[in-house]
mmCIF file of C-alpha atoms and ligand atoms in Angstrom:
data_model
loop_
_atom_site.group_PDB
_atom_site.id
_atom_site.type_symbol
_atom_site.label_atom_id
_atom_site.label_comp_id
_atom_site.label_asym_id
_atom_site.label_seq_id
_atom_site.Cartn_x
_atom_site.Cartn_y
_atom_site.Cartn_z
ATOM 1 C CA MET A 1 224.726 48.611 147.363
ATOM 2 C CA ALA A 2 223.716 51.439 149.671
ATOM 3 C CA THR A 3 223.526 50.536 153.357
ATOM 4 C CA HIS A 4 219.759 50.913 153.637
ATOM 5 C CA GLN A 5 219.221 48.765 150.537
ATOM 6 C CA LEU A 6 221.440 46.060 151.975
ATOM 7 C CA ILE A 7 219.542 46.109 155.263
ATOM 8 C CA GLU A 8 216.199 45.890 153.463
ATOM 9 C CA LYS A 9 217.392 43.093 151.195
ATOM 10 C CA ILE A 10 218.544 41.016 154.177
ATOM 11 C CA ALA A 11 215.196 41.571 155.914
ATOM 12 C CA VAL A 12 213.444 40.157 152.837
ATOM 13 C CA ILE A 13 215.778 37.138 152.748
ATOM 14 C CA LYS A 14 215.209 36.478 156.448
ATOM 15 C CA GLU A 15 211.476 36.300 155.795
ATOM 16 C CA ALA A 16 211.656 34.139 152.646
ATOM 17 C CA ASN A 17 214.692 31.966 153.562
ATOM 18 C CA PRO A 18 214.562 31.192 157.275
ATOM 19 C CA GLY A 19 217.415 28.678 156.849
ATOM 20 C CA ASN A 20 219.901 31.368 155.794
ATOM 21 C CA LEU A 21 221.966 31.823 158.976
ATOM 22 C CA MET A 22 223.500 35.076 157.803
ATOM 23 C CA ALA A 23 220.051 36.657 157.442
ATOM 24 C CA ARG A 24 218.848 35.048 160.683
ATOM 25 C CA HIS A 25 221.651 36.627 162.710
ATOM 26 C CA PHE A 26 222.108 39.934 160.884
ATOM 27 C CA ASP A 27 221.379 42.824 163.208
ATOM 28 C CA ALA A 28 220.945 46.189 161.483
ATOM 29 C CA ALA A 29 221.742 48.127 164.671
ATOM 30 C CA TYR A 30 225.066 46.294 165.026
ATOM 31 C CA PHE A 31 225.869 46.850 161.347
ATOM 32 C CA LEU A 32 225.139 50.573 161.651
ATOM 33 C CA SER A 33 227.261 50.823 164.798
ATOM 34 C CA LEU A 34 230.372 49.878 162.786
ATOM 35 C CA ASP A 35 232.591 52.484 161.156
ATOM 36 C CA GLU A 36 232.621 52.789 157.376
ATOM 37 C CA HIS A 37 235.647 50.539 156.936
ATOM 38 C CA ALA A 38 234.394 47.726 159.179
ATOM 39 C CA ARG A 39 230.958 47.931 157.576
ATOM 40 C CA GLN A 40 232.556 47.421 154.170
ATOM 41 C CA SER A 41 234.481 44.411 155.473
ATOM 42 C CA LEU A 42 231.391 42.808 156.987
ATOM 43 C CA ALA A 43 229.433 43.461 153.772
ATOM 44 C CA GLU A 44 232.071 41.442 151.898
ATOM 45 C CA ILE A 45 231.901 38.601 154.419
ATOM 46 C CA ILE A 46 228.115 38.284 154.055
ATOM 47 C CA ALA A 47 227.933 38.999 150.313
ATOM 48 C CA SER A 48 227.540 35.317 149.402
ATOM 49 C CA GLY A 49 224.455 34.933 151.580
ATOM 50 C CA VAL A 50 222.987 38.179 150.252
ATOM 51 C CA GLU A 51 223.496 37.219 146.607
ATOM 52 C CA ASN A 52 222.420 33.616 147.241
ATOM 53 C CA PRO A 53 219.330 33.714 149.462
ATOM 54 C CA ASP A 54 219.185 29.887 149.505
ATOM 55 C CA SER A 55 222.511 29.749 151.386
ATOM 56 C CA GLN A 56 222.582 27.700 154.547
ATOM 57 C CA MET A 57 225.437 29.626 156.140
ATOM 58 C CA GLY A 58 225.668 32.634 153.872
ATOM 59 C CA ALA A 59 229.059 33.988 154.925
ATOM 60 C CA TYR A 60 232.758 33.376 154.335
ATOM 61 C CA ALA A 61 235.623 34.925 156.306
ATOM 62 C CA MET A 62 238.007 37.021 154.242
ATOM 63 C CA ASN A 63 240.813 37.264 156.814
ATOM 64 C CA PRO A 64 241.710 35.029 159.769
ATOM 65 C CA GLY A 65 241.040 37.932 162.156
ATOM 66 C CA ASP A 66 237.418 38.270 160.996
ATOM 67 C CA TYR A 67 236.185 35.678 163.469
ATOM 68 C CA ASP A 68 237.370 37.910 166.333
ATOM 69 C CA GLN A 69 236.613 41.290 164.808
ATOM 70 C CA PHE A 70 233.064 40.380 163.820
ATOM 71 C CA ALA A 71 232.339 37.897 166.605
ATOM 72 C CA THR A 72 229.173 39.823 167.533
ATOM 73 C CA MET A 73 227.559 38.564 164.344
ATOM 74 C CA LEU A 74 229.653 35.506 163.444
ATOM 75 C CA ASP A 75 229.755 33.753 166.827
ATOM 76 C CA PRO A 76 225.946 33.283 167.009
ATOM 77 C CA MET A 77 225.979 32.023 163.393
ATOM 78 C CA ILE A 78 228.762 29.551 164.199
ATOM 79 C CA ARG A 79 226.928 28.308 167.297
ATOM 80 C CA ASP A 80 223.673 27.969 165.404
ATOM 81 C CA SER A 81 225.331 26.018 162.604
ATOM 82 C CA HIS A 82 227.313 23.731 164.923
ATOM 83 C CA GLY A 83 224.547 23.314 167.496
ATOM 84 C CA ILE A 84 226.430 24.932 170.394
ATOM 85 C CA ALA A 85 224.226 26.884 172.800
ATOM 86 C CA ALA A 86 224.978 30.507 173.677
ATOM 87 C CA GLY A 87 226.962 30.695 176.894
ATOM 88 C CA THR A 88 228.500 27.219 176.455
ATOM 89 C CA ALA A 89 232.262 27.528 176.096
ATOM 90 C CA ILE A 90 233.618 26.275 172.782
ATOM 91 C CA SER A 91 236.707 24.174 173.211
ATOM 92 C CA GLN A 92 238.541 22.686 170.268
ATOM 93 C CA GLN A 93 240.908 19.934 171.349
ATOM 94 C CA HIS A 94 243.030 17.888 168.974
ATOM 95 C CA ASP A 95 243.571 14.154 169.279
ATOM 96 C CA TRP A 96 244.634 11.961 166.402
ATOM 97 C CA ASP A 97 244.987 8.734 168.368
ATOM 98 C CA THR A 98 243.606 6.244 165.879
ATOM 99 C CA GLY A 99 244.100 3.278 168.233
ATOM 100 C CA GLY A 100 246.231 1.080 165.995
ATOM 101 C CA THR A 101 244.055 -0.532 163.329
ATOM 102 C CA ARG A 102 240.868 -0.994 165.306
ATOM 103 C CA CYS A 103 238.393 0.902 163.134
ATOM 104 C CA ASP A 104 238.319 -1.645 160.332
ATOM 105 C CA LEU A 105 234.959 -2.023 158.603
ATOM 106 C CA ALA A 106 236.178 -5.056 156.650
ATOM 107 C CA ALA A 107 236.487 -6.911 159.957
ATOM 108 C CA ILE A 108 232.722 -6.427 160.383
ATOM 109 C CA ASP A 109 231.830 -7.615 156.886
ATOM 110 C CA GLU A 110 234.242 -8.565 154.128
ATOM 111 C CA ARG A 111 232.023 -6.744 151.619
ATOM 112 C CA LEU A 112 232.898 -3.453 153.297
ATOM 113 C CA ARG A 113 236.448 -3.739 151.980
ATOM 114 C CA ASP A 114 234.948 -2.128 148.928
ATOM 115 C CA VAL A 115 233.913 1.226 150.450
ATOM 116 C CA SER A 116 235.861 4.251 149.330
ATOM 117 C CA MET A 117 237.074 6.401 152.193
ATOM 118 C CA ARG A 118 238.186 9.974 152.243
ATOM 119 C CA VAL A 119 239.219 12.343 154.990
ATOM 120 C CA ARG A 120 240.338 15.905 154.502
ATOM 121 C CA VAL A 121 241.361 18.833 156.601
ATOM 122 C CA ALA A 122 241.183 22.484 155.636
ATOM 123 C CA ARG A 123 244.164 24.682 156.469
ATOM 124 C CA ASN A 124 245.005 28.315 155.770
ATOM 125 C CA VAL A 125 248.370 29.932 156.338
ATOM 126 C CA ALA A 126 248.463 32.972 158.600
ATOM 127 C CA THR A 127 250.643 34.996 156.214
ATOM 128 C CA PHE A 128 248.060 35.500 153.429
ATOM 129 C CA PRO A 129 244.454 36.731 153.400
ATOM 130 C CA LEU A 130 241.863 33.971 153.057
ATOM 131 C CA PRO A 131 240.995 33.067 149.423
ATOM 132 C CA GLY A 132 238.041 35.469 149.176
ATOM 133 C CA ALA A 133 240.333 38.470 149.697
ATOM 134 C CA MET A 134 243.434 37.345 147.788
ATOM 135 C CA SER A 135 244.727 39.263 144.786
ATOM 136 C CA LYS A 136 245.815 37.350 141.698
ATOM 137 C CA GLU A 137 249.447 38.001 142.666
ATOM 138 C CA GLN A 138 248.867 36.625 146.149
ATOM 139 C CA ARG A 139 247.177 33.494 144.781
ATOM 140 C CA VAL A 140 250.137 32.804 142.522
ATOM 141 C CA ALA A 141 252.666 33.692 145.250
ATOM 142 C CA PHE A 142 250.964 31.316 147.671
ATOM 143 C CA GLU A 143 250.976 28.577 145.063
ATOM 144 C CA ARG A 144 254.758 29.002 144.704
ATOM 145 C CA VAL A 145 255.194 28.659 148.479
ATOM 146 C CA ALA A 146 253.076 25.509 148.435
ATOM 147 C CA ALA A 147 254.855 24.049 145.362
ATOM 148 C CA ARG A 148 258.211 24.389 147.145
ATOM 149 C CA ALA A 149 256.828 22.489 150.122
ATOM 150 C CA PHE A 150 255.504 19.732 147.825
ATOM 151 C CA ALA A 151 258.905 19.431 146.112
ATOM 152 C CA LYS A 152 260.412 18.718 149.545
ATOM 153 C CA LEU A 153 257.569 16.360 150.478
ATOM 154 C CA ALA A 154 258.121 14.418 147.240
ATOM 155 C CA GLU A 155 261.761 13.748 148.233
ATOM 156 C CA ASP A 156 260.435 11.683 151.139
ATOM 157 C CA PRO A 157 259.907 8.123 149.819
ATOM 158 C CA ALA A 158 256.857 7.740 152.063
ATOM 159 C CA PHE A 159 255.116 10.317 149.852
ATOM 160 C CA GLY A 160 256.876 10.864 146.501
ATOM 161 C CA GLY A 161 254.527 12.222 143.903
ATOM 162 C CA THR A 162 254.249 15.538 142.127
ATOM 163 C CA TYR A 163 252.549 18.924 142.025
ATOM 164 C CA LEU A 164 250.121 19.593 139.165
ATOM 165 C CA SER A 165 249.211 23.205 138.461
ATOM 166 C CA ILE A 166 246.414 24.676 136.376
ATOM 167 C CA THR A 167 247.901 28.170 136.525
ATOM 168 C CA PRO A 168 248.538 29.235 132.911
ATOM 169 C CA GLY A 169 252.303 29.281 132.303
ATOM 170 C CA SER A 170 253.234 27.556 135.577
ATOM 171 C CA PRO A 171 256.332 25.293 135.388
ATOM 172 C CA ASN A 172 254.074 22.531 136.815
ATOM 173 C CA GLU A 173 251.199 23.201 134.407
ATOM 174 C CA ILE A 174 249.101 20.266 133.207
ATOM 175 C CA ASP A 175 246.965 20.334 130.063
ATOM 176 C CA ALA A 176 243.161 20.499 129.934
ATOM 177 C CA GLY A 177 242.887 16.752 129.226
ATOM 178 C CA GLU A 178 244.826 15.793 132.327
ATOM 179 C CA TYR A 179 242.833 18.256 134.434
ATOM 180 C CA GLU A 180 239.588 16.642 133.220
ATOM 181 C CA ARG A 181 240.887 13.148 133.917
ATOM 182 C CA ARG A 182 241.822 14.162 137.465
ATOM 183 C CA VAL A 183 238.375 15.700 138.021
ATOM 184 C CA GLU A 184 236.719 12.528 136.756
ATOM 185 C CA ALA A 185 238.907 10.433 139.053
ATOM 186 C CA HIS A 186 237.492 12.508 141.957
ATOM 187 C CA GLN A 187 240.965 13.791 142.751
ATOM 188 C CA MET A 188 240.994 17.358 141.430
ATOM 189 C CA PHE A 189 238.408 20.020 142.231
ATOM 190 C CA LYS A 190 235.865 21.225 139.719
ATOM 191 C CA ASP A 191 235.793 24.598 137.962
ATOM 192 C CA MET A 192 235.135 26.930 140.902
ATOM 193 C CA SER A 193 233.926 29.739 138.672
ATOM 194 C CA ALA A 194 230.719 27.718 138.165
ATOM 195 C CA ASP A 195 229.855 27.960 141.887
ATOM 196 C CA PRO A 196 227.596 30.940 142.681
ATOM 197 C CA TYR A 197 228.402 30.834 146.428
ATOM 198 C CA LEU A 198 232.149 30.981 145.844
ATOM 199 C CA ASN A 199 231.757 33.593 143.098
ATOM 200 C CA ALA A 200 229.827 35.985 145.329
ATOM 201 C CA ALA A 201 232.494 35.606 148.028
ATOM 202 C CA GLY A 202 235.366 36.276 145.607
ATOM 203 C CA ILE A 203 236.828 32.879 146.503
ATOM 204 C CA SER A 204 236.787 31.700 142.885
ATOM 205 C CA GLY A 205 238.381 34.964 141.690
ATOM 206 C CA ASP A 206 241.146 34.883 139.060
ATOM 207 C CA TRP A 207 240.299 31.247 138.249
ATOM 208 C CA PRO A 208 242.390 29.186 137.447
ATOM 209 C CA HIS A 209 245.401 31.214 138.613
ATOM 210 C CA GLY A 210 247.105 29.929 141.748
ATOM 211 C CA ARG A 211 245.222 26.613 141.650
ATOM 212 C CA GLY A 212 246.575 23.101 141.569
ATOM 213 C CA MET A 213 246.973 19.812 143.360
ATOM 214 C CA TYR A 214 249.736 17.733 144.876
ATOM 215 C CA VAL A 215 249.312 14.004 144.420
ATOM 216 C CA SER A 216 251.443 11.382 146.173
ATOM 217 C CA LEU A 217 253.067 8.515 144.281
ATOM 218 C CA LYS A 218 250.416 6.061 145.459
ATOM 219 C CA GLU A 219 247.690 8.653 144.822
ATOM 220 C CA ASP A 220 246.480 8.223 148.389
ATOM 221 C CA LEU A 221 247.456 11.667 149.669
ATOM 222 C CA LEU A 222 246.189 14.736 147.824
ATOM 223 C CA VAL A 223 246.478 18.436 148.564
ATOM 224 C CA TRP A 224 244.294 21.008 146.837
ATOM 225 C CA VAL A 225 245.775 24.471 146.490
ATOM 226 C CA GLY A 226 243.595 27.554 146.120
ATOM 227 C CA GLU A 227 240.137 26.057 146.455
ATOM 228 C CA GLU A 228 237.796 27.241 149.241
ATOM 229 C CA ASP A 229 240.758 27.238 151.635
ATOM 230 C CA HIS A 230 244.451 27.750 150.896
ATOM 231 C CA LEU A 231 244.964 24.025 151.405
ATOM 232 C CA ARG A 232 242.706 21.002 151.556
ATOM 233 C CA ILE A 233 244.857 18.084 152.630
ATOM 234 C CA MET A 234 243.239 14.690 152.141
ATOM 235 C CA ALA A 235 243.808 10.980 152.315
ATOM 236 C CA MET A 236 241.862 8.665 150.007
ATOM 237 C CA GLN A 237 241.776 4.881 150.169
ATOM 238 C CA ARG A 238 239.700 1.772 149.729
ATOM 239 C CA GLY A 239 239.815 -1.169 152.103
ATOM 240 C CA GLY A 240 237.521 -0.111 154.923
ATOM 241 C CA ASN A 241 240.218 0.523 157.522
ATOM 242 C CA LEU A 242 239.579 4.018 158.838
ATOM 243 C CA SER A 243 242.467 3.900 161.317
ATOM 244 C CA ILE A 244 244.954 3.414 158.485
ATOM 245 C CA LEU A 245 243.294 6.165 156.435
ATOM 246 C CA PHE A 246 243.485 8.655 159.314
ATOM 247 C CA GLU A 247 247.070 7.760 160.085
ATOM 248 C CA ARG A 248 248.011 8.493 156.472
ATOM 249 C CA LEU A 249 246.472 11.945 156.708
ATOM 250 C CA ARG A 250 248.009 12.623 160.120
ATOM 251 C CA SER A 251 251.520 11.847 158.945
ATOM 252 C CA GLY A 252 251.126 13.793 155.682
ATOM 253 C CA LEU A 253 249.744 16.789 157.554
ATOM 254 C CA GLU A 254 252.526 16.677 160.121
ATOM 255 C CA THR A 255 255.235 16.558 157.456
ATOM 256 C CA LEU A 256 253.651 19.358 155.442
ATOM 257 C CA THR A 257 253.089 21.540 158.505
ATOM 258 C CA ASN A 258 256.851 21.615 159.007
ATOM 259 C CA LEU A 259 257.421 22.688 155.392
ATOM 260 C CA LEU A 260 254.882 25.539 155.279
ATOM 261 C CA PRO A 261 254.380 28.926 156.965
ATOM 262 C CA PRO A 262 252.363 28.716 160.212
ATOM 263 C CA PHE A 263 248.657 27.971 159.874
ATOM 264 C CA ALA A 264 245.981 30.411 161.024
ATOM 265 C CA THR A 265 244.303 29.184 164.195
ATOM 266 C CA SER A 266 241.894 30.697 166.672
ATOM 267 C CA PRO A 267 241.949 30.070 170.411
ATOM 268 C CA THR A 268 238.171 29.655 170.285
ATOM 269 C CA TYR A 269 237.474 27.994 166.954
ATOM 270 C CA GLY A 270 240.570 25.906 166.267
ATOM 271 C CA ASN A 271 241.617 25.852 162.623
ATOM 272 C CA VAL A 272 240.521 28.956 160.759
ATOM 273 C CA THR A 273 238.628 28.255 157.534
ATOM 274 C CA SER A 274 236.864 30.404 154.921
ATOM 275 C CA CYS A 275 233.495 28.865 155.651
ATOM 276 C CA PRO A 276 232.325 28.896 159.275
ATOM 277 C CA THR A 277 230.905 25.380 158.780
ATOM 278 C CA ASN A 278 234.455 23.988 158.607
ATOM 279 C CA LEU A 279 235.910 25.593 161.753
ATOM 280 C CA GLY A 280 237.253 23.401 164.528
ATOM 281 C CA ALA A 281 239.017 20.248 163.474
ATOM 282 C CA GLY A 282 238.538 21.570 159.919
ATOM 283 C CA MET A 283 237.890 17.978 159.070
ATOM 284 C CA ARG A 284 235.453 16.170 156.824
ATOM 285 C CA ALA A 285 235.627 12.386 156.833
ATOM 286 C CA SER A 286 233.379 10.411 154.541
ATOM 287 C CA LEU A 287 232.598 7.012 153.156
ATOM 288 C CA HIS A 288 231.032 6.166 149.842
ATOM 289 C CA MET A 289 228.982 3.057 150.314
ATOM 290 C CA LYS A 290 226.105 1.352 148.555
ATOM 291 C CA LEU A 291 222.900 1.299 150.578
ATOM 292 C CA PRO A 292 220.265 0.289 148.004
ATOM 293 C CA GLY A 293 217.822 -1.070 150.597
ATOM 294 C CA LEU A 294 217.779 2.070 152.705
ATOM 295 C CA THR A 295 217.463 4.359 149.682
ATOM 296 C CA SER A 296 215.021 2.387 147.471
ATOM 297 C CA ASN A 297 217.876 1.880 145.033
ATOM 298 C CA GLY A 298 219.037 5.459 145.273
ATOM 299 C CA THR A 299 215.681 7.015 144.448
ATOM 300 C CA ASP A 300 214.764 8.245 147.917
ATOM 301 C CA LEU A 301 217.187 9.408 150.602
ATOM 302 C CA THR A 302 214.527 10.369 153.184
ATOM 303 C CA ARG A 303 214.689 7.238 155.308
ATOM 304 C CA LEU A 304 218.481 7.043 155.233
ATOM 305 C CA LYS A 305 218.858 10.721 156.093
ATOM 306 C CA LYS A 306 216.692 10.303 159.167
ATOM 307 C CA ALA A 307 218.558 7.206 160.366
ATOM 308 C CA ALA A 308 221.918 8.859 159.697
ATOM 309 C CA GLN A 309 220.959 12.025 161.547
ATOM 310 C CA ASP A 310 220.259 10.016 164.693
ATOM 311 C CA LEU A 311 223.834 8.687 164.414
ATOM 312 C CA GLY A 312 225.353 12.181 163.985
ATOM 313 C CA LEU A 313 225.934 11.632 160.278
ATOM 314 C CA ALA A 314 224.966 13.633 157.207
ATOM 315 C CA VAL A 315 224.099 12.000 153.886
ATOM 316 C CA ARG A 316 224.575 13.409 150.435
ATOM 317 C CA GLY A 317 224.810 12.021 146.940
ATOM 318 C CA ALA A 318 228.037 10.396 145.842
ATOM 319 C CA GLY A 319 228.644 13.147 143.264
ATOM 320 C CA GLY A 320 229.565 15.819 145.826
ATOM 321 C CA GLU A 321 227.744 18.671 147.549
ATOM 322 C CA HIS A 322 224.152 19.154 146.267
ATOM 323 C CA SER A 323 224.126 15.887 144.257
ATOM 324 C CA GLY A 324 221.712 12.933 144.316
ATOM 325 C CA ALA A 325 222.444 9.286 145.101
ATOM 326 C CA GLY A 326 224.465 7.335 142.563
ATOM 327 C CA THR A 327 223.752 3.989 140.944
ATOM 328 C CA GLY A 328 222.880 1.176 143.310
ATOM 329 C CA GLY A 329 222.121 3.661 146.072
ATOM 330 C CA ARG A 330 225.718 4.844 146.349
ATOM 331 C CA VAL A 331 225.814 7.634 148.918
ATOM 332 C CA ASP A 332 228.301 9.717 150.834
ATOM 333 C CA ILE A 333 227.999 9.607 154.603
ATOM 334 C CA SER A 334 229.992 11.797 156.951
ATOM 335 C CA PRO A 335 229.908 12.968 160.587
ATOM 336 C CA SER A 336 228.108 16.318 160.864
ATOM 337 C CA ALA A 337 230.020 17.729 163.842
ATOM 338 C CA ARG A 338 233.191 19.647 163.058
ATOM 339 C CA LEU A 339 233.669 22.061 165.947
ATOM 340 C CA GLY A 340 234.409 20.916 169.502
ATOM 341 C CA VAL A 341 235.126 17.332 168.434
ATOM 342 C CA THR A 342 238.561 15.763 168.047
ATOM 343 C CA GLU A 343 239.870 14.045 164.953
ATOM 344 C CA ALA A 344 239.701 10.667 166.710
ATOM 345 C CA GLN A 345 236.079 11.266 167.732
ATOM 346 C CA ILE A 346 235.162 12.051 164.127
ATOM 347 C CA MET A 347 236.757 8.813 163.001
ATOM 348 C CA ARG A 348 234.943 6.736 165.623
ATOM 349 C CA ARG A 349 231.613 8.344 164.814
ATOM 350 C CA LEU A 350 232.037 7.494 161.149
ATOM 351 C CA TYR A 351 233.097 3.936 161.933
ATOM 352 C CA GLU A 352 230.276 3.244 164.370
ATOM 353 C CA GLY A 353 227.671 5.036 162.264
ATOM 354 C CA ALA A 354 228.667 3.157 159.108
ATOM 355 C CA ALA A 355 228.525 -0.149 160.980
ATOM 356 C CA THR A 356 225.011 0.639 162.240
ATOM 357 C CA LEU A 357 223.731 1.724 158.813
ATOM 358 C CA TRP A 358 225.241 -1.394 157.271
ATOM 359 C CA ALA A 359 223.409 -3.580 159.796
ATOM 360 C CA MET A 360 220.156 -1.733 158.995
ATOM 361 C CA GLU A 361 220.794 -2.216 155.295
ATOM 362 C CA GLN A 362 221.003 -6.004 155.746
ATOM 363 C CA THR A 363 217.482 -6.160 157.133
ATOM 364 C CA ALA A 364 216.163 -3.627 154.628
ATOM 365 C CA ASN A 365 217.648 -5.584 151.757
ATOM 366 C CA PRO A 366 218.229 -9.229 152.737
ATOM 367 C CA THR A 367 219.410 -10.385 149.292
ATOM 368 C CA PRO A 368 223.125 -9.655 148.874
ATOM 369 C CA PRO A 369 223.922 -7.494 145.816
HETATM 370 N N1 LIG B 1 228.051 29.041 151.235
HETATM 371 C C1 LIG B 1 227.200 27.913 151.060
HETATM 372 C C2 LIG B 1 225.997 28.073 151.965
HETATM 373 O O1 LIG B 1 226.004 28.934 152.806
HETATM 374 C C3 LIG B 1 227.921 26.613 151.344
HETATM 375 C C4 LIG B 1 228.188 26.314 152.782
HETATM 376 C C5 LIG B 1 228.807 24.976 153.137
HETATM 377 N N2 LIG B 1 229.586 24.397 152.109
HETATM 378 C C6 LIG B 1 230.853 24.675 151.885
HETATM 379 N N3 LIG B 1 231.438 24.107 150.849
HETATM 380 N N4 LIG B 1 231.533 25.489 152.646
HETATM 381 O O2 LIG B 1 225.040 27.345 151.811
#
C-alpha cells in the first residue's frame, strides 16, 4: 500500500472505529518523519489494526527492540491500553510471593473446589525475532531449541511429561486426532490460521510448522510453542487454591528459564510480548466459574461485567477470547491489569474478586445449583 493510501485508510478507521488504539495514536507527521526502512517496519507492526478495523489494540511487535525504536507511537498506545497516564513512570516489579496456601477459594465455600484455574505467562527469547517476523526455518529452529529444553525438564520427576509437535515430519509429531483431543481438552491452541488478527500480523505464518506443546506428566503444566509468543507457559488445576496454582507455574518457569536462551525483557515494560496488551508481568490468570444468577443463566453478561470491572476484573465467555457464556452461566474471569502489577498482586486480585463475585452470586441466586 502506498504511504498516502495507508495514511488515508487509518484516518477513516479512526473515525469509524474510535476503539482502535493503533488508529487513535497514529500520527501521519511522525510516520512521514521516519526513513523508508523504519516506515516499512512500523507499517508491519500496525498491519493487523489496519486490516482489522475492529481491533482494540491493532498492533503487534515484530522484534523485541520495536518497543524502544517506535516508542513515539507505541508508548501512548501502551499507556492508553493499560490505563497509565502520560508522564507517570512505568515500573514493572516482579514478586511471586504466594504467601503459603492462603489464597484458597475452597476455604471460603466448599463448592468453589470445583472452579477451574489457569495462569499463564508469555515469554519470548531474545535470540529470535518475535513470531510475526519469523521465517519458517526460524520457527522450526526455535521449536528444536524448546524441545531440547522440554526433554531436560521431563527428566525432573517433579515435571515428567512430553513434548507434542504438530510440525509435519517432527520426531515428536502427533496425529490430527490427538491434536483435536488436546484442543477439546482446552490444553492445545486452536488453528491460528483462522485468526484474522494473527494472520494480518504474520504471527500465524507457516502454520503449523514450529508449533507444539509440552505437557507435564500430571497435565498441570503446559507450554505452548509458536503461538502468539514464542512460549506461553501455564499452570492448570482445579481445587480453588490459587497459591498452589501460582507456585506450580513459578517453579516450572524457573526451571525452564535455566534451560532456555535468555528471555527478551525491557527496562520499561518488563517481559516483551508480541501484543502490547500482554507486556509487564506477561501474565493472565483466570478462573472458570458458574455464575448463573449474575448472568441470567449465561444469557446476559452486562451486570456481571459491570460488577467485575469495579473489582479490576474482565469477564469473557468460557470458550476463549470473543466467546459467549457457557452452560449454567460458566464464565472466565481474570484481572485486567498486566503492566505495573506484580504476579502476587494479580493472584490476590483474582482471589479477592472471585470471592466478592461469589458472595454477590449467592444473593442473586439463593437456591444452590
Ligand atoms: N489484535 C487484537 C486486537 O487488537 C487482539 C488483542 C488482544 N488479544 C490478544 N490475544 N493479544 O483487538
